[in-house]
mmCIF file of N, CA, C and O in Angstrom:
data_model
loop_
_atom_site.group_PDB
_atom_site.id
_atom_site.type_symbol
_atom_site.label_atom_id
_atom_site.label_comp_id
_atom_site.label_asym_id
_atom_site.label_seq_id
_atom_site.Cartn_x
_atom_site.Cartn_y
_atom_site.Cartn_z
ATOM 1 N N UNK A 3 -61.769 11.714 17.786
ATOM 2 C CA UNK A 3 -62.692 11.781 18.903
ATOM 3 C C UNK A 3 -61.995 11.414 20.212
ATOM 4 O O UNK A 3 -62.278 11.947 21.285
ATOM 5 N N UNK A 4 -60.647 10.041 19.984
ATOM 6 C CA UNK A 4 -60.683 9.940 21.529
ATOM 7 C C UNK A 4 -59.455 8.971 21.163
ATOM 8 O O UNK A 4 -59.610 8.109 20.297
ATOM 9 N N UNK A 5 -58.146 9.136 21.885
ATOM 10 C CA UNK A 5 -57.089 8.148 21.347
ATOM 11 C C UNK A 5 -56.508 7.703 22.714
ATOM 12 O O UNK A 5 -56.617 8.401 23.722
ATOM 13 N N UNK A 6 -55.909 6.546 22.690
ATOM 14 C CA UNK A 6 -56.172 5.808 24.140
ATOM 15 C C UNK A 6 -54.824 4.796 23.766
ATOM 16 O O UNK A 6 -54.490 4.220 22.731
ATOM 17 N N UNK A 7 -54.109 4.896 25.413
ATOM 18 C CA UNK A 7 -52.762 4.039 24.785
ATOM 19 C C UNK A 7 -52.950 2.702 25.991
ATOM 20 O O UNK A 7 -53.103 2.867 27.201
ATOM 21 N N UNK A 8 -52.889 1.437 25.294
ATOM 22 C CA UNK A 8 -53.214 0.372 26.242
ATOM 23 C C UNK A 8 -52.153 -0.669 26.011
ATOM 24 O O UNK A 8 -51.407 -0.702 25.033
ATOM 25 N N UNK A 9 -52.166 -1.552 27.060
ATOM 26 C CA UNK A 9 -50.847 -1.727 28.072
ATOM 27 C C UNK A 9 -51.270 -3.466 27.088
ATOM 28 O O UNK A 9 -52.325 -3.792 26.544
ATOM 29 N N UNK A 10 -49.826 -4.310 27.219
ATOM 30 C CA UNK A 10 -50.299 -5.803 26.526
ATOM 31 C C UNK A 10 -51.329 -6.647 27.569
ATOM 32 O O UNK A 10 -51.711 -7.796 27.347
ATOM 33 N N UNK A 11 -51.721 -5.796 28.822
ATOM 34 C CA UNK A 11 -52.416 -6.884 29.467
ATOM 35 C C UNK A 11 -53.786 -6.302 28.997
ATOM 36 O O UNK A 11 -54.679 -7.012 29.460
ATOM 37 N N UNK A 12 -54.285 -5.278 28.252
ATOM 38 C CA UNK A 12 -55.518 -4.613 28.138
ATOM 39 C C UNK A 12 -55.987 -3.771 28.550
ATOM 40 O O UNK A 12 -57.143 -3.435 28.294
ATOM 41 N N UNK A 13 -55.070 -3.077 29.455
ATOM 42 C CA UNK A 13 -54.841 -2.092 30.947
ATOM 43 C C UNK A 13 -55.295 -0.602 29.763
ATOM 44 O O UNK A 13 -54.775 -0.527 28.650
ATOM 45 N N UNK A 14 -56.103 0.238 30.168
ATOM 46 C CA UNK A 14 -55.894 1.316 29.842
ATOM 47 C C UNK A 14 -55.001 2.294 30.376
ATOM 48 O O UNK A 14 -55.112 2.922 31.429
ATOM 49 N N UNK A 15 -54.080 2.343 29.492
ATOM 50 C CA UNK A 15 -53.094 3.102 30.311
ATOM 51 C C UNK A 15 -53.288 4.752 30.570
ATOM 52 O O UNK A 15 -53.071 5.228 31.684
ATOM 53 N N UNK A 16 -53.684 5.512 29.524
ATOM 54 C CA UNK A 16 -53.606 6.800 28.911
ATOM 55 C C UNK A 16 -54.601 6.937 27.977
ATOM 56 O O UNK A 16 -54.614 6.183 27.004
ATOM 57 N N UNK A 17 -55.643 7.998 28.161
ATOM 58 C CA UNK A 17 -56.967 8.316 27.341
ATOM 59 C C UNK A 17 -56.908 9.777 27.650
ATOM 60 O O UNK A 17 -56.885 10.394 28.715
ATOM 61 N N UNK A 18 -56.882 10.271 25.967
ATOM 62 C CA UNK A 18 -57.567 12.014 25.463
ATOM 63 C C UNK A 18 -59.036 11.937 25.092
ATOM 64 O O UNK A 18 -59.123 11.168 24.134
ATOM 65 N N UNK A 19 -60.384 12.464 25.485
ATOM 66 C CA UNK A 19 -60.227 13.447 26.398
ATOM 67 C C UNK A 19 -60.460 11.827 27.675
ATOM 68 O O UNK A 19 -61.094 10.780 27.546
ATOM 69 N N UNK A 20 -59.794 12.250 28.539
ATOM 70 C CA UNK A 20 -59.980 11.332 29.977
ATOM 71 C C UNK A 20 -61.699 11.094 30.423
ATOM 72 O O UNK A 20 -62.407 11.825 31.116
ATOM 73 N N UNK A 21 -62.007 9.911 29.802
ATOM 74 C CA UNK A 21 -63.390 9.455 30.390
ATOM 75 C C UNK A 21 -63.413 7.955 31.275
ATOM 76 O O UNK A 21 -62.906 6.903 30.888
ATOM 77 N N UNK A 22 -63.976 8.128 32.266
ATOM 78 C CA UNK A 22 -63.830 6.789 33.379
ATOM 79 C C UNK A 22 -65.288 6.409 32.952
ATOM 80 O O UNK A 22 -66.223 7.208 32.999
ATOM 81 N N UNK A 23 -65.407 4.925 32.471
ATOM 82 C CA UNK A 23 -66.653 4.116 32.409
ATOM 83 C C UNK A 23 -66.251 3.001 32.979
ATOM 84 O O UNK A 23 -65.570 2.044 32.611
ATOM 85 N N UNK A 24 -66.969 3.395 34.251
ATOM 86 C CA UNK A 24 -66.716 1.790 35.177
ATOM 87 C C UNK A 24 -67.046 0.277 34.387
ATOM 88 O O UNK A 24 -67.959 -0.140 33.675
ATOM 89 N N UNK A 25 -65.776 -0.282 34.933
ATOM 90 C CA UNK A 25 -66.176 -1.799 34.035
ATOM 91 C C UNK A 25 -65.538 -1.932 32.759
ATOM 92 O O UNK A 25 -65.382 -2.956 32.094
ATOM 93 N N UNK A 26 -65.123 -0.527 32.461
ATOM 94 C CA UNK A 26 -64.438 -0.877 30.809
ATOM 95 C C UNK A 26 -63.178 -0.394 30.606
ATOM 96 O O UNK A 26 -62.814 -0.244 29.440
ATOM 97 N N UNK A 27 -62.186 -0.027 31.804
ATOM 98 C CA UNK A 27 -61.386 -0.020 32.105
ATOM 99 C C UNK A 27 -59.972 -0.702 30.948
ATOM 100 O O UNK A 27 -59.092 -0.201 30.248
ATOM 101 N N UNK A 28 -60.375 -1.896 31.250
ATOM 102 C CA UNK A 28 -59.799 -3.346 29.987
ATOM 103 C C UNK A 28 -60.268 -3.306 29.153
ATOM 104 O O UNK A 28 -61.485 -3.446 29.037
ATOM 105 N N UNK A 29 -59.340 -3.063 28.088
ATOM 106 C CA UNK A 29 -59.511 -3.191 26.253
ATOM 107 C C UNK A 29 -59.360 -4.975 26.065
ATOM 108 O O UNK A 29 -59.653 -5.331 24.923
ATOM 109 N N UNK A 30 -59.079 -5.762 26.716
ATOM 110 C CA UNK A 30 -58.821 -7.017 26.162
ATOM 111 C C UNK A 30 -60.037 -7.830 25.750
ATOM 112 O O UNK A 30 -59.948 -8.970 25.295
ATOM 113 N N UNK A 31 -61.125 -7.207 25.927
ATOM 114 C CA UNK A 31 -61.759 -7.631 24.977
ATOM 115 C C UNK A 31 -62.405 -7.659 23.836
ATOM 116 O O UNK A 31 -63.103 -8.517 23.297
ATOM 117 N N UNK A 32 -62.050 -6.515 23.521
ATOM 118 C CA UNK A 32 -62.572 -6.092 21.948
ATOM 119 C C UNK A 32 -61.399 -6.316 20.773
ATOM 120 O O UNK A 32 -60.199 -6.527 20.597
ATOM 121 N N UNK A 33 -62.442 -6.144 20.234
ATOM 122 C CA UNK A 33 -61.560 -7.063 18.964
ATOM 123 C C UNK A 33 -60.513 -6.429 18.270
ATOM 124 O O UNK A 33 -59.839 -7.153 17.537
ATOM 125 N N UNK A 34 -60.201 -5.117 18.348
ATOM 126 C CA UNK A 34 -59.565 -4.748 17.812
ATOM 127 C C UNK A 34 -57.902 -4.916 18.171
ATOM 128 O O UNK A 34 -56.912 -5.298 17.547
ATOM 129 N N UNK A 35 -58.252 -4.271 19.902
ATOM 130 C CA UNK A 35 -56.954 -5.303 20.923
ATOM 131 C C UNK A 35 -56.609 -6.613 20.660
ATOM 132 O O UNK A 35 -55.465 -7.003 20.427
ATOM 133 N N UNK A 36 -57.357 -7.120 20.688
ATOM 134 C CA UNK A 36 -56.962 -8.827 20.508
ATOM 135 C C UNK A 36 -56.511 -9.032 18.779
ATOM 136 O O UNK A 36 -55.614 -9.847 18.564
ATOM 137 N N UNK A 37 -56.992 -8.463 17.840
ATOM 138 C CA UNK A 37 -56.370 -8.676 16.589
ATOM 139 C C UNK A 37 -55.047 -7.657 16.517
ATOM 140 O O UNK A 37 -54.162 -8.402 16.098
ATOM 141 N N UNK A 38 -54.553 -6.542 16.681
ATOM 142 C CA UNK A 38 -53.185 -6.056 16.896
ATOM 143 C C UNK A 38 -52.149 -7.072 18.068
ATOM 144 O O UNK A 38 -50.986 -7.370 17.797
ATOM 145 N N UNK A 39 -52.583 -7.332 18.871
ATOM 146 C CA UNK A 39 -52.107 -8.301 19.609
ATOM 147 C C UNK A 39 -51.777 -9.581 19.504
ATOM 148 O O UNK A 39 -51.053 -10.185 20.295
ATOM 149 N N UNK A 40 -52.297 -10.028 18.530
ATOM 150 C CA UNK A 40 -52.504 -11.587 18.240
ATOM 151 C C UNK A 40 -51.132 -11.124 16.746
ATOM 152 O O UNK A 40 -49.966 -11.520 16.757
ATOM 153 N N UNK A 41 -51.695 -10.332 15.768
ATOM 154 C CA UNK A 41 -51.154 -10.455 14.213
ATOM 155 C C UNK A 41 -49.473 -9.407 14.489
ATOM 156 O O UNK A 41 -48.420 -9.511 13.860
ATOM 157 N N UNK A 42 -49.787 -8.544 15.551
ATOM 158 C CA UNK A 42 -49.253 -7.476 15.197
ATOM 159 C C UNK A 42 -48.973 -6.314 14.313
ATOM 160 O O UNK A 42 -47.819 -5.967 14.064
ATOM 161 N N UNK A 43 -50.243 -5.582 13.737
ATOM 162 C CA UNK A 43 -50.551 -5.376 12.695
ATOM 163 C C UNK A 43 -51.380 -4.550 13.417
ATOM 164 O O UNK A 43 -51.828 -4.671 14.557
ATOM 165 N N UNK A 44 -51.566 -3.390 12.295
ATOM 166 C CA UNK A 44 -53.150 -2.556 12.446
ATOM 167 C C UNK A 44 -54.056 -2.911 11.778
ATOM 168 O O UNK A 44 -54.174 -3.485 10.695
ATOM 169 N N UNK A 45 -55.146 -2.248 13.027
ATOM 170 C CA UNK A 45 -56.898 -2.524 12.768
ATOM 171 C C UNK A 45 -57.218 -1.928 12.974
ATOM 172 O O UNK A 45 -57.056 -1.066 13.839
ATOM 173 N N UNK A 46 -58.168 -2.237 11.853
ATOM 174 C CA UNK A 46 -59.328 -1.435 12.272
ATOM 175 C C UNK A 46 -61.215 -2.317 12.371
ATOM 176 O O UNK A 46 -61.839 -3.184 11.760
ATOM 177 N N UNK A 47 -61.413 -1.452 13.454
ATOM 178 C CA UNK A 47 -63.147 -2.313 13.913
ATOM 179 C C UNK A 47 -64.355 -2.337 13.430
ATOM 180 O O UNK A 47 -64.714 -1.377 12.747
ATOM 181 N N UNK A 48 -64.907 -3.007 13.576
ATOM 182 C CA UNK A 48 -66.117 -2.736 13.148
ATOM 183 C C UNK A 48 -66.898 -1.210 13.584
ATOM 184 O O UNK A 48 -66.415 -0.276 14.225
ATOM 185 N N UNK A 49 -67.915 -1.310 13.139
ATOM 186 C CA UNK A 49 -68.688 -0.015 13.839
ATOM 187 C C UNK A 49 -69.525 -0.405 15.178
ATOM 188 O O UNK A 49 -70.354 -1.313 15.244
ATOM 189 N N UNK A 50 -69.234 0.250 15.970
ATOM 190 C CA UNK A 50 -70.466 -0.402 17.276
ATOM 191 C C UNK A 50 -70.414 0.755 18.420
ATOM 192 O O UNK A 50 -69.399 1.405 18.670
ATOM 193 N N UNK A 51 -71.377 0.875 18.923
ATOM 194 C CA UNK A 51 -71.718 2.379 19.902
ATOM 195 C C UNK A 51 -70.898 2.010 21.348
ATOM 196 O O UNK A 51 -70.960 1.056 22.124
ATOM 197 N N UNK A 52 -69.941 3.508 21.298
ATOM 198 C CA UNK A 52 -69.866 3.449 22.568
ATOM 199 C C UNK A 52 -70.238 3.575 23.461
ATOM 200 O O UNK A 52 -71.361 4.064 23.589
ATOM 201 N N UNK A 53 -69.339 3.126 24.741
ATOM 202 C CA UNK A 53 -70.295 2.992 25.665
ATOM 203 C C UNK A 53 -70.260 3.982 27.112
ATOM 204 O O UNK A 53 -70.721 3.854 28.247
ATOM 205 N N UNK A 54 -69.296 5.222 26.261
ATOM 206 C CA UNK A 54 -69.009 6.423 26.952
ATOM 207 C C UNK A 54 -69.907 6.915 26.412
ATOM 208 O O UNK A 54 -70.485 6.443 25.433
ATOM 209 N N UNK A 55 -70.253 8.319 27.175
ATOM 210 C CA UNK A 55 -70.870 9.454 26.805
ATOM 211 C C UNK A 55 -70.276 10.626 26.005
ATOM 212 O O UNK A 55 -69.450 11.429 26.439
ATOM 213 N N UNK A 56 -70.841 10.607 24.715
ATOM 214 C CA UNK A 56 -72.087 11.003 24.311
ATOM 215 C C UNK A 56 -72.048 9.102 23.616
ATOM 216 O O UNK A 56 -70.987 8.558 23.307
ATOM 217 N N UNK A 57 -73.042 8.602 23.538
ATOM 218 C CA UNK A 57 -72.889 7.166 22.890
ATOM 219 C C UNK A 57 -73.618 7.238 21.301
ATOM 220 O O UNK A 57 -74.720 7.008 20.805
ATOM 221 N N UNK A 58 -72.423 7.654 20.908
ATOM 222 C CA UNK A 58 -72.345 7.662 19.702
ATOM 223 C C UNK A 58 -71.769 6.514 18.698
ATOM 224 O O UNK A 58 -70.906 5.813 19.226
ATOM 225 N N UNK A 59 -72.108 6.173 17.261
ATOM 226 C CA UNK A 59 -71.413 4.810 16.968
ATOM 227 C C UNK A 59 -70.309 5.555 16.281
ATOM 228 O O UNK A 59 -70.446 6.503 15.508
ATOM 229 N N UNK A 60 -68.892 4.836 16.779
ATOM 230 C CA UNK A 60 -67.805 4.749 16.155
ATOM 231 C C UNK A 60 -66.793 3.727 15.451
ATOM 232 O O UNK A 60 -67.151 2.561 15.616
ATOM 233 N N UNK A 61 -66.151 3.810 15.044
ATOM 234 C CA UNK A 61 -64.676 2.730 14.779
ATOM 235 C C UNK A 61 -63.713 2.678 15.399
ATOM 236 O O UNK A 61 -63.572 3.883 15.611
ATOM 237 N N UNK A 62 -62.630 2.060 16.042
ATOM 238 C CA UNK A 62 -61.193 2.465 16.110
ATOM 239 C C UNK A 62 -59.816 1.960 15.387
ATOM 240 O O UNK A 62 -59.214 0.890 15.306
ATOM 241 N N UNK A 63 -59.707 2.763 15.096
ATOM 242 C CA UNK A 63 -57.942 2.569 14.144
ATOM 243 C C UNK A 63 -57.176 2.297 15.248
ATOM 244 O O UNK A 63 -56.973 3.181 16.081
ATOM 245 N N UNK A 64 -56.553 0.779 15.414
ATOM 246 C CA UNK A 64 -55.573 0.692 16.136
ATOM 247 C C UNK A 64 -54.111 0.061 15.658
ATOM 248 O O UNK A 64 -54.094 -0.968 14.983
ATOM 249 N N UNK A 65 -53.015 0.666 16.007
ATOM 250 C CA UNK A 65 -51.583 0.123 15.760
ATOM 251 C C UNK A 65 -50.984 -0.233 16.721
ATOM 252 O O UNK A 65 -51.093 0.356 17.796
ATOM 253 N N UNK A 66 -50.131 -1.395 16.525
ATOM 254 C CA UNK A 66 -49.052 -2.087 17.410
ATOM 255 C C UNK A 66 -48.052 -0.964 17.839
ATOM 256 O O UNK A 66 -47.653 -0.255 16.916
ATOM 257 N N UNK A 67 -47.567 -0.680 19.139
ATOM 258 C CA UNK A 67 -46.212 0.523 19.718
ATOM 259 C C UNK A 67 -45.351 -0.964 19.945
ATOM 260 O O UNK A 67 -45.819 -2.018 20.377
ATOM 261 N N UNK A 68 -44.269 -0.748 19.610
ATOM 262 C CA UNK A 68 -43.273 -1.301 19.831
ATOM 263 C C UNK A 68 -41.634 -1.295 20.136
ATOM 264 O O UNK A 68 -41.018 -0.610 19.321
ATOM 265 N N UNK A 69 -41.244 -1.598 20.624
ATOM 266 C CA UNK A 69 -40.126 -1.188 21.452
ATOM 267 C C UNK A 69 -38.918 -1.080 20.582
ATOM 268 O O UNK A 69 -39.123 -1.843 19.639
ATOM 269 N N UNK A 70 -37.598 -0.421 20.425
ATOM 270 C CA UNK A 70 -37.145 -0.173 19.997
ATOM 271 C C UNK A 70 -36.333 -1.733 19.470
ATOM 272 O O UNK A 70 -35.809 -1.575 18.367
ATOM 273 N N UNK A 71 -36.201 -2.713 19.862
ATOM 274 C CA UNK A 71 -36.191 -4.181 19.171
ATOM 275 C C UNK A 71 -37.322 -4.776 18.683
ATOM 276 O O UNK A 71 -37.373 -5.792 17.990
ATOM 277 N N UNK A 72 -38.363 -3.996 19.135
ATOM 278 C CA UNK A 72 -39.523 -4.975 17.588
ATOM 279 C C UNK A 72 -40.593 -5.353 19.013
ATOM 280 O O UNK A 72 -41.812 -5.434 18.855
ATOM 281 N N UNK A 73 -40.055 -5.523 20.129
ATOM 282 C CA UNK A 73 -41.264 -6.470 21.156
ATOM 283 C C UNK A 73 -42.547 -5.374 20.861
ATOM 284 O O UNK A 73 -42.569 -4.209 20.464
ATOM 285 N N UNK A 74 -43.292 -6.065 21.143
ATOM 286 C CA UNK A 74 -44.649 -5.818 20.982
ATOM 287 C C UNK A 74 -45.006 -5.330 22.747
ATOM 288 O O UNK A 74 -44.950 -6.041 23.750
ATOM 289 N N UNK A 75 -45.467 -3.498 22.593
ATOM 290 C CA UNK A 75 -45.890 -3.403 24.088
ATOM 291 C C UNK A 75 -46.717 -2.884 24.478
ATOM 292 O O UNK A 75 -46.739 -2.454 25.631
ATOM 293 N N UNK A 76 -48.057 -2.700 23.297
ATOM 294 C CA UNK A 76 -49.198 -2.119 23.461
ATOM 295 C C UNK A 76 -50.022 -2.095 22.298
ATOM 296 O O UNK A 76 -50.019 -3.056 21.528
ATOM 297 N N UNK A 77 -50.940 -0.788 22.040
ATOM 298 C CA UNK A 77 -51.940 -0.692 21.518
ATOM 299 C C UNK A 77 -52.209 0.743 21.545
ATOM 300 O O UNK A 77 -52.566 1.088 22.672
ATOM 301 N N UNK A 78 -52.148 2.013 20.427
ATOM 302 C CA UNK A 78 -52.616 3.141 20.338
ATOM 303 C C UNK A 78 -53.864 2.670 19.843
ATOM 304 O O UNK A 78 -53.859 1.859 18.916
ATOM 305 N N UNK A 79 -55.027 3.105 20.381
ATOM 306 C CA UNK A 79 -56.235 3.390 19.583
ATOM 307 C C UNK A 79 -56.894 4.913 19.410
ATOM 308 O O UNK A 79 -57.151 5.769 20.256
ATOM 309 N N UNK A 80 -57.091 4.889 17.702
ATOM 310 C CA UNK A 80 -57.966 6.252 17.384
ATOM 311 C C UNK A 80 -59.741 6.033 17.294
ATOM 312 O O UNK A 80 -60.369 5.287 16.543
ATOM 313 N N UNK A 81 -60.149 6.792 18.141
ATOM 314 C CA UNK A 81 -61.443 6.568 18.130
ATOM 315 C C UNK A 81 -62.042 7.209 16.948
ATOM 316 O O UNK A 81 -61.234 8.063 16.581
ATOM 317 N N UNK A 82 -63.261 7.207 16.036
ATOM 318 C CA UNK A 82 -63.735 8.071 15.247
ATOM 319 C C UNK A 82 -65.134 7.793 14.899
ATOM 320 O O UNK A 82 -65.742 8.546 14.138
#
């Protein structure tokens, strides 16, 4: 549905298809960011409606991107 590459501060960096929802800009607070971030590890979320249009309930599959020494420098998320 919608895969989104975010920055270690929570920054949305890069979103397919490109939707602007004022205010939600920052992934740092959902849980899925903060648990890849914290463990370094993929997650995946609970179910809960977004809050783009069409607001439909989804999940997201997210994995740690990391730099070619291991640092930790983001967050791909798959929406579904």
């Amino acid at each position: 549905d919608r895969i989104g590459l975010v920055a270690r501060d929570g920054a949305l960096v890069a979103g397919v298809p490109e939707v602007l929802v004022p205010g939600r800009q920052n992934r740092a607070d959902f849980d899925w960011f903060r648990d890849v971030m914290r463990d370094g590890r993929p997650h995946l979320s609970r179910i809960y409606r977004r809050p783009a249009a069409p607001q439909v309930n989804i999940f997201v599959a997210a994995v740690p991107i990391r730099s070619g020494t291991g640092d930790l420098l983001g967050v791909m998320s798959v929406q579904m």
